[in-house]
XYZ file of C-alpha atoms in Angstrom:
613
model
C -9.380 -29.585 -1.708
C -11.067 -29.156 -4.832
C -13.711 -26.390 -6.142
C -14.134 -23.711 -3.375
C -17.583 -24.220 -1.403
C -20.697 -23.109 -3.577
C -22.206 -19.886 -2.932
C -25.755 -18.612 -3.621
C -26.737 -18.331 -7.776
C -26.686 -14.360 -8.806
C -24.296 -12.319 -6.298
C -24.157 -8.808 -7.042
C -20.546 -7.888 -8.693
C -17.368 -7.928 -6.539
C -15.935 -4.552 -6.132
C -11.696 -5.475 -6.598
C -9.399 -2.663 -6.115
C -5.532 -2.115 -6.308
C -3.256 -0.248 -4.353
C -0.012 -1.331 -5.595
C 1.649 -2.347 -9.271
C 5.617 -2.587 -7.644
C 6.774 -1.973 -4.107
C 7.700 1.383 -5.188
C 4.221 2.525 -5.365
C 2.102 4.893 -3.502
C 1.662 3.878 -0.209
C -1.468 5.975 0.610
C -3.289 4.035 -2.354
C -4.069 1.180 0.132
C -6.031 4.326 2.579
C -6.863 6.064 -0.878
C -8.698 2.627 -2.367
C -10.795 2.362 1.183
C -12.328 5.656 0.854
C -15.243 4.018 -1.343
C -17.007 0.615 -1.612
C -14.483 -1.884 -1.757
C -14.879 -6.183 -1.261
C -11.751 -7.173 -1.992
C -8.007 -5.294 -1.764
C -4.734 -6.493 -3.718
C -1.491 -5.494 -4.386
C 0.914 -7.001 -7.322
C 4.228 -6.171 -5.494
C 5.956 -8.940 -7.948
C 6.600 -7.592 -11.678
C 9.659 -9.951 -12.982
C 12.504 -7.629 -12.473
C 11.709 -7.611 -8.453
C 12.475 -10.897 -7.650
C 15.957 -10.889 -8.043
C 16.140 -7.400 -7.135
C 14.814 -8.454 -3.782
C 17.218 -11.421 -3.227
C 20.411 -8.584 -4.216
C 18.971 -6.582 -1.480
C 18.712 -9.469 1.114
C 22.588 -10.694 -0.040
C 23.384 -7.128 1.183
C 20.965 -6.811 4.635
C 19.235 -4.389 3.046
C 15.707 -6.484 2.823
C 14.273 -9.015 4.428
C 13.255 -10.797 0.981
C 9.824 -9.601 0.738
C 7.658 -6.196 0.177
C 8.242 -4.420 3.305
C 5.975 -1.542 1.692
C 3.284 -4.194 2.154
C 3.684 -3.918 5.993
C 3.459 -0.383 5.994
C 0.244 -0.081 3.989
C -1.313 -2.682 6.384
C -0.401 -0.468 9.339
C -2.555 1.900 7.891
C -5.552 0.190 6.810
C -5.859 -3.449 8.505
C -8.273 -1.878 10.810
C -10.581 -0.965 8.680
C -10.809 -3.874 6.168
C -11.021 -5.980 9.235
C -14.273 -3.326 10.636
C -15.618 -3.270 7.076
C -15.017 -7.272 6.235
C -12.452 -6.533 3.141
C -9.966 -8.947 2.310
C -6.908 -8.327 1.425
C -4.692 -10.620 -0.928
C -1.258 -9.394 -2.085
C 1.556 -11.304 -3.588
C 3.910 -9.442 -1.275
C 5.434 -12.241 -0.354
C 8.639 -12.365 -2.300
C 11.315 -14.911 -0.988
C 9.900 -15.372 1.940
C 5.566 -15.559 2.239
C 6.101 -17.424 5.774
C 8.294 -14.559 7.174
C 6.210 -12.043 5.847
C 2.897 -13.696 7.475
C 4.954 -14.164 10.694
C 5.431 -10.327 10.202
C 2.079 -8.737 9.765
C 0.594 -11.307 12.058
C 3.486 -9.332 14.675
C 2.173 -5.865 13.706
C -1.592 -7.003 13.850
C -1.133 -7.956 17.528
C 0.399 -4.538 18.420
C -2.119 -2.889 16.623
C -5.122 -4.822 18.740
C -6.053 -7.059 16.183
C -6.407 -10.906 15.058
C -6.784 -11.536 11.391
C -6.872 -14.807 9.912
C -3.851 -14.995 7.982
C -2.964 -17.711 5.331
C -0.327 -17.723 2.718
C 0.461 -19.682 -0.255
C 4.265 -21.084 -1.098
C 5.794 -23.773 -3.652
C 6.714 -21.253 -6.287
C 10.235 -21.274 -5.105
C 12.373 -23.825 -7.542
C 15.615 -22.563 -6.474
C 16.629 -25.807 -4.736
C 15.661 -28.039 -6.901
C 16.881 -26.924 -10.564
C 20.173 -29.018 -10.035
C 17.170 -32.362 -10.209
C 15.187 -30.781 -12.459
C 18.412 -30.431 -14.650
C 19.720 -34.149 -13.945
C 16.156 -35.598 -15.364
C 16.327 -33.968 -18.553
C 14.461 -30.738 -17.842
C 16.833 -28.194 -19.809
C 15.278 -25.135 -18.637
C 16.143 -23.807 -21.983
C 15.402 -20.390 -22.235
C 12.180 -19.541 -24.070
C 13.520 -17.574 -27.235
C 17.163 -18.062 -27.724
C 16.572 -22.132 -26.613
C 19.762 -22.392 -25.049
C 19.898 -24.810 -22.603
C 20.346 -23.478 -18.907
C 23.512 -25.680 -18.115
C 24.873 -24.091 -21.166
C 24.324 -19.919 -20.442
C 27.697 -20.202 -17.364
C 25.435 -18.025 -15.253
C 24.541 -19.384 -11.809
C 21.305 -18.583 -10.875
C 20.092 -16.866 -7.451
C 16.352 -17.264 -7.667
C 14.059 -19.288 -9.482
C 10.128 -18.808 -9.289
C 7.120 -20.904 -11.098
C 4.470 -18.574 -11.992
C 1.368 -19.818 -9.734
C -2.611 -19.058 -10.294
C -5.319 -18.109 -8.299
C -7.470 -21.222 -7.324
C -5.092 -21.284 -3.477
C -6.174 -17.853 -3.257
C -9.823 -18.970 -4.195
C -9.230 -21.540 -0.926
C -7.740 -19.502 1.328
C -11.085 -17.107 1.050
C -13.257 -19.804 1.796
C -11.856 -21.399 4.266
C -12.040 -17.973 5.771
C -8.746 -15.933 5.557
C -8.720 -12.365 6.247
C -5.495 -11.887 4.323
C -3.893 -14.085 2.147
C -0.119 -13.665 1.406
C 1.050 -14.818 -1.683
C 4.841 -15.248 -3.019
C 5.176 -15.645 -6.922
C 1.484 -15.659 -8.192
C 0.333 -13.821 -11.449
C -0.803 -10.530 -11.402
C -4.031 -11.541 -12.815
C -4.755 -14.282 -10.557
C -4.726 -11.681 -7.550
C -8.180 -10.554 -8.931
C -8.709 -14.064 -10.767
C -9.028 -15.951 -7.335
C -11.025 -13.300 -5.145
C -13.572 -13.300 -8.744
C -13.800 -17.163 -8.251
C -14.176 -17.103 -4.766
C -17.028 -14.615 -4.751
C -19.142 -16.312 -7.242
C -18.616 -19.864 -6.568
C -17.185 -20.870 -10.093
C -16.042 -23.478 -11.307
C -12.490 -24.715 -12.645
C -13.807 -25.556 -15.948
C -16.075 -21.931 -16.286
C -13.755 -20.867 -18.684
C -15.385 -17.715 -20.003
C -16.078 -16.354 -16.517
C -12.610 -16.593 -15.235
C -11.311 -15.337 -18.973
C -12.865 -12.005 -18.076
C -11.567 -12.120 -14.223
C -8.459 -12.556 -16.116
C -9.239 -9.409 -17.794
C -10.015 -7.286 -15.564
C -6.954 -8.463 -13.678
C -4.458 -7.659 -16.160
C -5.767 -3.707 -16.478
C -5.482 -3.597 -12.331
C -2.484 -5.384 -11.991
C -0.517 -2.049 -12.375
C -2.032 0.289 -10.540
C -2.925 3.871 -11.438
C -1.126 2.500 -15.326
C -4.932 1.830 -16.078
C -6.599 5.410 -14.763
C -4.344 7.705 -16.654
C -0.726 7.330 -15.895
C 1.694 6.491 -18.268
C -0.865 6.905 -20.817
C 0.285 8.800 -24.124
C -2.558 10.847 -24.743
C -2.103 13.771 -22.575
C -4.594 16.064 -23.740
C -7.371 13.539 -22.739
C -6.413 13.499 -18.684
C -8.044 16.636 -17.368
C -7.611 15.631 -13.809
C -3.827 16.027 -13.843
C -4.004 15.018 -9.656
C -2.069 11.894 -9.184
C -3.961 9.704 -10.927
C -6.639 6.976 -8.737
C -6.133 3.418 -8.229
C -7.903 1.414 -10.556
C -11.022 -1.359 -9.200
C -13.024 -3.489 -11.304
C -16.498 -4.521 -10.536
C -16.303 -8.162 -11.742
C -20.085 -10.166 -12.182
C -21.063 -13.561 -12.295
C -20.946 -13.862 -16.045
C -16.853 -12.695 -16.175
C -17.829 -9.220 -17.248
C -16.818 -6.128 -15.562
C -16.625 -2.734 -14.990
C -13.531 -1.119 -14.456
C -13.739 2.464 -12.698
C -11.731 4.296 -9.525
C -12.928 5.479 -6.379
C -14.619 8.766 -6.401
C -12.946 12.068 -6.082
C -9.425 10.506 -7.062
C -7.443 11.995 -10.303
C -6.855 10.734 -13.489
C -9.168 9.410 -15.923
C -10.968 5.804 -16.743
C -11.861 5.697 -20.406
C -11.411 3.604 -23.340
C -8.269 4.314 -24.371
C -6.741 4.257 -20.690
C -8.240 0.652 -20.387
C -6.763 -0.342 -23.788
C -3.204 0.633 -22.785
C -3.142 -1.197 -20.087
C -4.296 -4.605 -21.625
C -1.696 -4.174 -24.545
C 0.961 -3.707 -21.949
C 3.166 -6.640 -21.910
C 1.057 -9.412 -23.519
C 2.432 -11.457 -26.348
C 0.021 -13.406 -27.859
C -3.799 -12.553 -27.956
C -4.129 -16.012 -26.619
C -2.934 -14.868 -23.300
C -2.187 -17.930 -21.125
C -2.191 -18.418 -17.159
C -2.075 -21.156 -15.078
C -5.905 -21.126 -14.843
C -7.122 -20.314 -18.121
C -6.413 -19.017 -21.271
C -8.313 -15.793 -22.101
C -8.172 -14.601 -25.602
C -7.509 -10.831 -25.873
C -9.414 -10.860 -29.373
C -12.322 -11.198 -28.353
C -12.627 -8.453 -25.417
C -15.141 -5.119 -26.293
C -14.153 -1.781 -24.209
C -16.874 0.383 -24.289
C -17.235 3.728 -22.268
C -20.134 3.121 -19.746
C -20.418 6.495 -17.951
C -17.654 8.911 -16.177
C -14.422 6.758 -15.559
C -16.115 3.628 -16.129
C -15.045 1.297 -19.036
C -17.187 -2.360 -19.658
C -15.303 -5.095 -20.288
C -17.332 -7.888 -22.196
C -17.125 -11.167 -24.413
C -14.016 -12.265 -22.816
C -13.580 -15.957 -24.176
C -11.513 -18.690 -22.333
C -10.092 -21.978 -22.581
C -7.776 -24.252 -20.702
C -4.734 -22.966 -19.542
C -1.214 -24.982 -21.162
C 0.085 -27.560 -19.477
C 3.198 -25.574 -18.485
C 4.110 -22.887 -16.309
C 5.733 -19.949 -16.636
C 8.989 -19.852 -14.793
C 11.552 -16.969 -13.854
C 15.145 -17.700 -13.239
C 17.573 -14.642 -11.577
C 21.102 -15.445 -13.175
C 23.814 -14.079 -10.985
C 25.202 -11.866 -13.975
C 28.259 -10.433 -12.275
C 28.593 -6.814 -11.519
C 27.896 -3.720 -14.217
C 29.284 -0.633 -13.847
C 28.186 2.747 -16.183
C 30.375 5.967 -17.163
C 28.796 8.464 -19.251
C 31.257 10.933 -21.404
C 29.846 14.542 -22.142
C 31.608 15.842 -25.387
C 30.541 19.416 -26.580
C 30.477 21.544 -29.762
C 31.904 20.399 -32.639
C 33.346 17.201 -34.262
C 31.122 14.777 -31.770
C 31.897 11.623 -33.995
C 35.179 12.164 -34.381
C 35.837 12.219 -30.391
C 33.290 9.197 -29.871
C 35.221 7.207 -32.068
C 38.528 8.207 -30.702
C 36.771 7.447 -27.320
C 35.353 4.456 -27.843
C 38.810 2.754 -29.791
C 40.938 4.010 -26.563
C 38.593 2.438 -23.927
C 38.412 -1.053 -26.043
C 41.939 -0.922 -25.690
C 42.365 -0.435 -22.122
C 39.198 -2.307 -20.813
C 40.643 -5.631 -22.316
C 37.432 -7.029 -23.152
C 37.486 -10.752 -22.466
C 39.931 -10.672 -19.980
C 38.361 -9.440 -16.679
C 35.248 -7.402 -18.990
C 32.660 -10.063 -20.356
C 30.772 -7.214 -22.125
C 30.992 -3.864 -22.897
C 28.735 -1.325 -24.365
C 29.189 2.154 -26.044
C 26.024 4.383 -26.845
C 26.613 7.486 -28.258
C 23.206 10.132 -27.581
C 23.139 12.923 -29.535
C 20.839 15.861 -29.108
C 23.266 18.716 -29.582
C 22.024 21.056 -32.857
C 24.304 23.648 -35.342
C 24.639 26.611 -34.068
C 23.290 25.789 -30.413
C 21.868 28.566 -28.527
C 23.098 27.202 -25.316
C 25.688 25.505 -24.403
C 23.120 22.504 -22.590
C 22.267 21.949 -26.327
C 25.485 21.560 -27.795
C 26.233 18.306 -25.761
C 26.249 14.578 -26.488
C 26.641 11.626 -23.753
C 28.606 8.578 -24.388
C 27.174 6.129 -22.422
C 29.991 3.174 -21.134
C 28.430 0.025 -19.453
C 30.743 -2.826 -18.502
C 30.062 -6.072 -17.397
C 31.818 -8.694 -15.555
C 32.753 -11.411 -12.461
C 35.388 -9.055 -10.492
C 33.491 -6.008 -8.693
C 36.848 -3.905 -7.585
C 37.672 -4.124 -11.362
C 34.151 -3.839 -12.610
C 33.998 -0.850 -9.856
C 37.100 1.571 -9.042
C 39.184 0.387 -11.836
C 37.185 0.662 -14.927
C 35.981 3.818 -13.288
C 39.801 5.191 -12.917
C 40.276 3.767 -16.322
C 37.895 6.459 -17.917
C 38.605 9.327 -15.684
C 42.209 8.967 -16.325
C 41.362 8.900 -20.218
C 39.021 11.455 -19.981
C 41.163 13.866 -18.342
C 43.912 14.049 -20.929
C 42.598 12.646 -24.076
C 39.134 14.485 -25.021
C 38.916 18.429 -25.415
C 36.256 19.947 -23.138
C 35.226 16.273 -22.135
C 33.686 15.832 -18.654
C 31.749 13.248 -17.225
C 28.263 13.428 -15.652
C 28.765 12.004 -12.117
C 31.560 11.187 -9.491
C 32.689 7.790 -9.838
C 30.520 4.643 -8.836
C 30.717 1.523 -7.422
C 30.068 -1.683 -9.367
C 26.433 -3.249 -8.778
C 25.472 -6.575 -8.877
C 23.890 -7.346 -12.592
C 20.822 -9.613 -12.671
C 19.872 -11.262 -15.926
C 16.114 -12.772 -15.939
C 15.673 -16.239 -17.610
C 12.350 -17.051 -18.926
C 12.018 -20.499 -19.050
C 8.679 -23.325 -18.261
C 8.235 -26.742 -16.844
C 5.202 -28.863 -16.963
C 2.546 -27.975 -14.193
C 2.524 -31.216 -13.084
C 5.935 -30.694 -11.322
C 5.013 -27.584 -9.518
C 2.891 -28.056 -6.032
C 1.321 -24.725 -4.886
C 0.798 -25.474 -0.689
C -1.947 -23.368 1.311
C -1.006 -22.502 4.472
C -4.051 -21.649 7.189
C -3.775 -19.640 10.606
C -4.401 -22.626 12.721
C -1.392 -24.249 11.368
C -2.538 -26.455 9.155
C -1.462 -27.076 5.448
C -2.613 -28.545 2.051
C -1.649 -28.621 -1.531
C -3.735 -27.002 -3.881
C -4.631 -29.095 -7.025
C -3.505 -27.321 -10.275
C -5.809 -26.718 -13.361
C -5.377 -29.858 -15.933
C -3.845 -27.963 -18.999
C -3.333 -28.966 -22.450
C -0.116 -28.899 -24.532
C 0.441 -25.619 -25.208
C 0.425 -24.377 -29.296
C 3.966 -23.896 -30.914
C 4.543 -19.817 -31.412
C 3.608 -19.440 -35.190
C 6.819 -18.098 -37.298
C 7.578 -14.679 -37.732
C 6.120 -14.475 -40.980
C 4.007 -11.821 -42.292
C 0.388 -12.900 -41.948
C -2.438 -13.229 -44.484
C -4.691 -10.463 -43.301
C -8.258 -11.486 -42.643
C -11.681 -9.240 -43.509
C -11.839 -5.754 -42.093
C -13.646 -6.129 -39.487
C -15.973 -3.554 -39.979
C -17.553 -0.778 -43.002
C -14.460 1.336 -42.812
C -11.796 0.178 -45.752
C -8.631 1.803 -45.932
C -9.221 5.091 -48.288
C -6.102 4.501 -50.686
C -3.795 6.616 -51.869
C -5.402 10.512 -51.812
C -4.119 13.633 -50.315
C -1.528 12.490 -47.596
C 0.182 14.671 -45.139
C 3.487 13.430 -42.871
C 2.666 13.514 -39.021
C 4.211 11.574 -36.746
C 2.193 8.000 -36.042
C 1.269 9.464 -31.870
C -0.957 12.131 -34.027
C -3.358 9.061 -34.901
C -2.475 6.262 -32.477
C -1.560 5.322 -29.025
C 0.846 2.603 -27.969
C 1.929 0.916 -24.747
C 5.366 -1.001 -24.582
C 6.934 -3.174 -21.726
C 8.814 -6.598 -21.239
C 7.580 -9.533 -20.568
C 9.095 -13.386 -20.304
C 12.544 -11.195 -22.007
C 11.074 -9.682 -25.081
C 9.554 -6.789 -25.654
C 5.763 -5.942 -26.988
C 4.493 -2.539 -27.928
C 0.663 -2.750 -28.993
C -0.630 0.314 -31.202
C -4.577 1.663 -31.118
C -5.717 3.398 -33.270
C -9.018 6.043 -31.568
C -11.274 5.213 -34.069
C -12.430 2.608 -36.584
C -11.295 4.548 -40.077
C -8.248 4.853 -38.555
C -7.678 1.529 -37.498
C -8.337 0.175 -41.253
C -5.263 2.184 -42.357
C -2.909 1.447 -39.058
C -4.042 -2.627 -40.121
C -2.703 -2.174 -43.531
C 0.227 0.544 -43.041
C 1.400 -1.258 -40.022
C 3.223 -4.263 -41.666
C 5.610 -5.769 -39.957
C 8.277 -4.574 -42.939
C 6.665 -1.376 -42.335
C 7.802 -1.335 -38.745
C 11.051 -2.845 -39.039
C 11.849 0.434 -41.048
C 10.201 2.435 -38.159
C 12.082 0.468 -35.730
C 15.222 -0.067 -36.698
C 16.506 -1.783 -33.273
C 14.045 -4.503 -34.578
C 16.004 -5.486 -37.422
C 17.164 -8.963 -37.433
C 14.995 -10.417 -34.388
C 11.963 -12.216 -34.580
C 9.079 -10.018 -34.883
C 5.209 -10.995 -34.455
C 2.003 -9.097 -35.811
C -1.339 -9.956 -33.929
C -4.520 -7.965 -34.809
C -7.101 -7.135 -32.102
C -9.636 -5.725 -34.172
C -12.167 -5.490 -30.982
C -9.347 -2.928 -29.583
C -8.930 -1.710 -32.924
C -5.082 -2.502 -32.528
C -2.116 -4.405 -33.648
C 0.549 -5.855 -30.949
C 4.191 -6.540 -31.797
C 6.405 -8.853 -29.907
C 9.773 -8.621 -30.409
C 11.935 -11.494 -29.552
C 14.909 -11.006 -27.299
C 14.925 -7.025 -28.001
C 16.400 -6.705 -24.441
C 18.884 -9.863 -25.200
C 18.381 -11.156 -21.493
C 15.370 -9.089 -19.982
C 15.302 -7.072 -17.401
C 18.239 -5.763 -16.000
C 20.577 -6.412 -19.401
C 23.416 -4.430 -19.966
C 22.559 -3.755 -23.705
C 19.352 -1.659 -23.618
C 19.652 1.545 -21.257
C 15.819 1.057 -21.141
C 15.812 -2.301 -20.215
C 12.523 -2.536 -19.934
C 11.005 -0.908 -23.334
C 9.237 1.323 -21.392
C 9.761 4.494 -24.024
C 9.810 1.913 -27.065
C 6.250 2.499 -27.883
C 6.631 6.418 -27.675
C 9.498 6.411 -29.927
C 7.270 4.599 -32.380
C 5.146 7.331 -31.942
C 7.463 9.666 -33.125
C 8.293 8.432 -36.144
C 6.783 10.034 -39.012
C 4.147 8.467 -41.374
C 2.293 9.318 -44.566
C -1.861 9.538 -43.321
C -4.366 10.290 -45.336
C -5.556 14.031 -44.233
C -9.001 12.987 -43.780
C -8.519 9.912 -41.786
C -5.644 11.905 -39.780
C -8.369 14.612 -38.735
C -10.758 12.376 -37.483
C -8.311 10.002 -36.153
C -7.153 13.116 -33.777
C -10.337 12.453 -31.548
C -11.015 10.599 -29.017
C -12.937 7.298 -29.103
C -16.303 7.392 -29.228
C -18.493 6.332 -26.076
C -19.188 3.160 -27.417
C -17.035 1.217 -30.193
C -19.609 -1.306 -32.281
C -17.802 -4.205 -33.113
């Protein structure tokens, strides 16, 4: 098929909510989210460390390979999006879209009703990497470039990241609920947008700002006040709302929450969530490219942000894809030493265990982290302890498990003076490593799959070859791009950098990002030139001999930093014990900084209601 059917010119927006940003999230969002006016309902149950998490689970009989929390939402709500005409389109599907279809279509009928159910596949690329590899697709990894046949880690899943035009399809052929497997997280909002207004593939502006508005849903209540590092400005400290945007037919939107929910919408909520885990501002997707730059937040009333100018292009000719490498099992230990002399005993610790663990024998990798937070002097004994963290990776679970476990215990036990350990002893668990890697869309077939048994491919958007990542060099720094000029060198106090700005931090495609926003424009002209990227590497020290990118969003008044390979493998590594950089951006926070008193003062307040730019 090609461009969904035409609708009428000048629909009124389409009201797109969220009730989910992982599997693990509320499950009365879904009922929460259909307490107000509501078109369209989705669910991004697929962030990249879930796939293989899912397929671990099924190896056990544990899962049946998809979001069952997906089937227990519908069981709650169906009914009423079917009474009320809202569709529903989650990428719930995991491993296995067909069995979860087969599934809700089961609990529909018990329920009394018979929703039109499609679902989308060809995502999974599982069975045919050993082709892919024999006709010179390397599936080289997309920072380190090391060839996949060359990493000795087998993979167990293997997922092309899909768009939103078979979810555009599926809602006009008439679906009630489309079931997706391995789509983005923007195209959940992307396709319903597209649908809705009638555009077309090459409306590249319009489905830049679905885009948008997508990627500030995609993770739930992230966008209406959780995880957001300004604590003061949440009033409403009720679990925070799910967040909807009210997308119109030029791309703009609105994002708010229903009414009555907790948490906040405002400017600074709305820019956390689009700096989380983007790279560059050119932010690709299989159906356009939206550039980040040139997005305006501006407060538009009581929990409702505007989202405007979004500019797009053509997508890249390649798509993302995520490979789960079967990394063997892990197995952690953490060492509580007390009082005095902590060094000394890590040390002693830490030269014992290399002994006995016989690293490259049956232990592939090993890792030591000593956490200190003890003080001179403590006036508890809770505060005189430090935690030696000891994660060990490798291919044979009873050695990964019991004996490396028996190893420490035994060492522990004799060795260390008032040394104890945190927990009884675990078994080993199996260690994922993601693999970000792309292939040329061309290759990749997304298939729609109707209720009356029918089936079609969908056509994919032509792309264009995508622009080699610029170096890590610093950049020449353009115009401010406003009045406000960094004030120089007066009266400076030290505060740490979370007085002045905010900052959001996550992995995506293995490296990390943390963007930093500054509340208001003065302040932004100093973060833009005491930000450098030397600047952060001494801010940042785990930063220091990676790859490190500076982009400037002067529309968000912020700077993002990508970090390349700062979690060596992504999620699930052994090396980071936040493998996912979540707390990254706070620690930033809390590093201290020289600020100008009079630009720290004002920087202290909130954004205005509307930023000029």
């Amino acid at each position: 098929m090609g461009d969904v059917a035409r609708r009428p010119p000048a629909r009124r927006p389409v009201r797109i909510g969220n009730c989910a940003g992982t599997p693990d999230d509320r499950l009365s969002a879904a009922r929460e989210m259909l307490e107000g006016p509501l078109d369209v309902l989705t669910g991004d149950y697929l962030p990249e460390s879930t796939t293989p998490s899912l397929w671990s689970s099924r190896r056990k009989g544990l899962s049946p390979g998809y979001a069952a929390t997906f089937l227990r939402q519908m069981e709650d709500v169906l009914g009423s999006c079917l009474d009320r005409g809202v569709k529903v389109v989650a990428n719930a599907g995991g491993l296995d879209p067909a069995g979860l279809a087969v599934q809700l279509e089961a609990l529909a009928r018990s329920l009394g009703f018979r929703p039109q159910i499609a679902y989308l596949s060809g995502d999974d690329l599982l069975a045919r990497i050993p082709g892919l590899l024999a006709s010179g697709h390397a599936l080289a990894h997309s920072y380190t470039g090391l060839a996949l046949d060359e990493a000795g880690l087998p993979p167990a899943t293997a997922h092309a990241d899909l768009g939103g035009w078979g979810i555009a399809e599926a809602l006009s052929a008439g679906a009630d609920v489309v079931v997706c497997s391995r789509v983005t997280g923007a195209s959940l909002v992307m396709g319903p947008a597209a649908w809705w207004h009638s555009w077309k593939r090459d409306d590249w502006d319009e489905l830049a700002g679905a885009v948008v508005a997508g990627h500030v849903l995609k993770d739930g209540s992230q966008a209406t006040g959780g995880n957001y590092c300004f604590l003061d400005e949440i009033t409403d400290r009720r679990p925070p709302g799910f967040p909807l945007a009210e997308i119109a037919a030029d791309g703009s939107s609105v994002i708010t929450k229903q009414a009555g929910t907790g948490g906040s919408v405002s400017v600074g909520t709305v820019t956390a969530q689009l700096l989380h885990r983007v790279h560059e501002p050119a932010y690709a997707t299989p159906d356009v490219t939206a550039r980040f730059d040139s997005v305006r937040p501006e407060q538009d009333g009581p929990s409702r942000v505007s989202l405007t100018g979004a500019v797009g292009s053509p997508p890249p000719d390649e798509l993302g894809v995520g490979l789960g490498m079967r990394g063997g099992w892990r197995n952690t230990v953490t060492l509580v030493f007390t009082g005095l002399d902590i060094e000394q005993k890590a040390a002693h610790a830490r030269e014992l265990l290399s002994a006995h663990l016989g690293e490259g024998e049956w232990c592939e990798e090993v890792d030591m982290r000593l956490s200190r937070a003890q003080r001179p002097d403590a006036p508890s004994h809770d505060e005189a302890t430090a935690q030696l963290r000891i994660t060990v990776r490798g291919q044979d679970e009873r050695k990964v498990g019991a004996d490396f476990t028996r190893t420490v215990r035994e060492l522990a036990q004799g060795v260390f003076t008032g040394c104890h350990t945190t927990a009884p002893a675990s078994d080993a668990t199996p260690c994922a490593v993601f693999w970000p890697t792309s292939l040329p869309t061309r290759l990749v077939r997304q298939k729609l799959h109707l209720w009356n048994g029918t089936a079609h491919e969908v056509a994919p958007t032509p792309g264009r070859p995508a622009t080699p990542r610029p170096g890590p060099e610093v950049p020449r720094l353009p115009r401010p791009h406003s009045q406000w000029r960094y004030p120089g060198p007066r009266h400076t106090v030290a505060a740490p950098l979370g007085r002045l700005c905010g900052a959001r931090s996550g992995v995506r495609a293995g490296s990390a990002n943390i963007g930093v926003w500054a509340r208001t424009e003065r302040a932004y002209a100093w973060l833009r030139r005491e930000l450098t990227l030397g600047r952060l590497l001494q801010l940042l020290p785990e930063a220091e001999g990676l790859d490190v990118y500076r982009y400037e969003l002067p529309k968000l008044c912020a700077l993002n930093f990508v970090i390349a390979g700062l979690p060596v493998s992504g999620s699930g590594v052994i090396s980071r014990p936040d493998a996912e950089a979540k707390g990254l951006g706070e620690y930033l926070r809390s590093r201290m900084v020289l600020v100008p008193a009079e630009v720290l003062e004002q920087g202290r307040r909130p954004a205005p209601a509307a930023r000029a730019v």
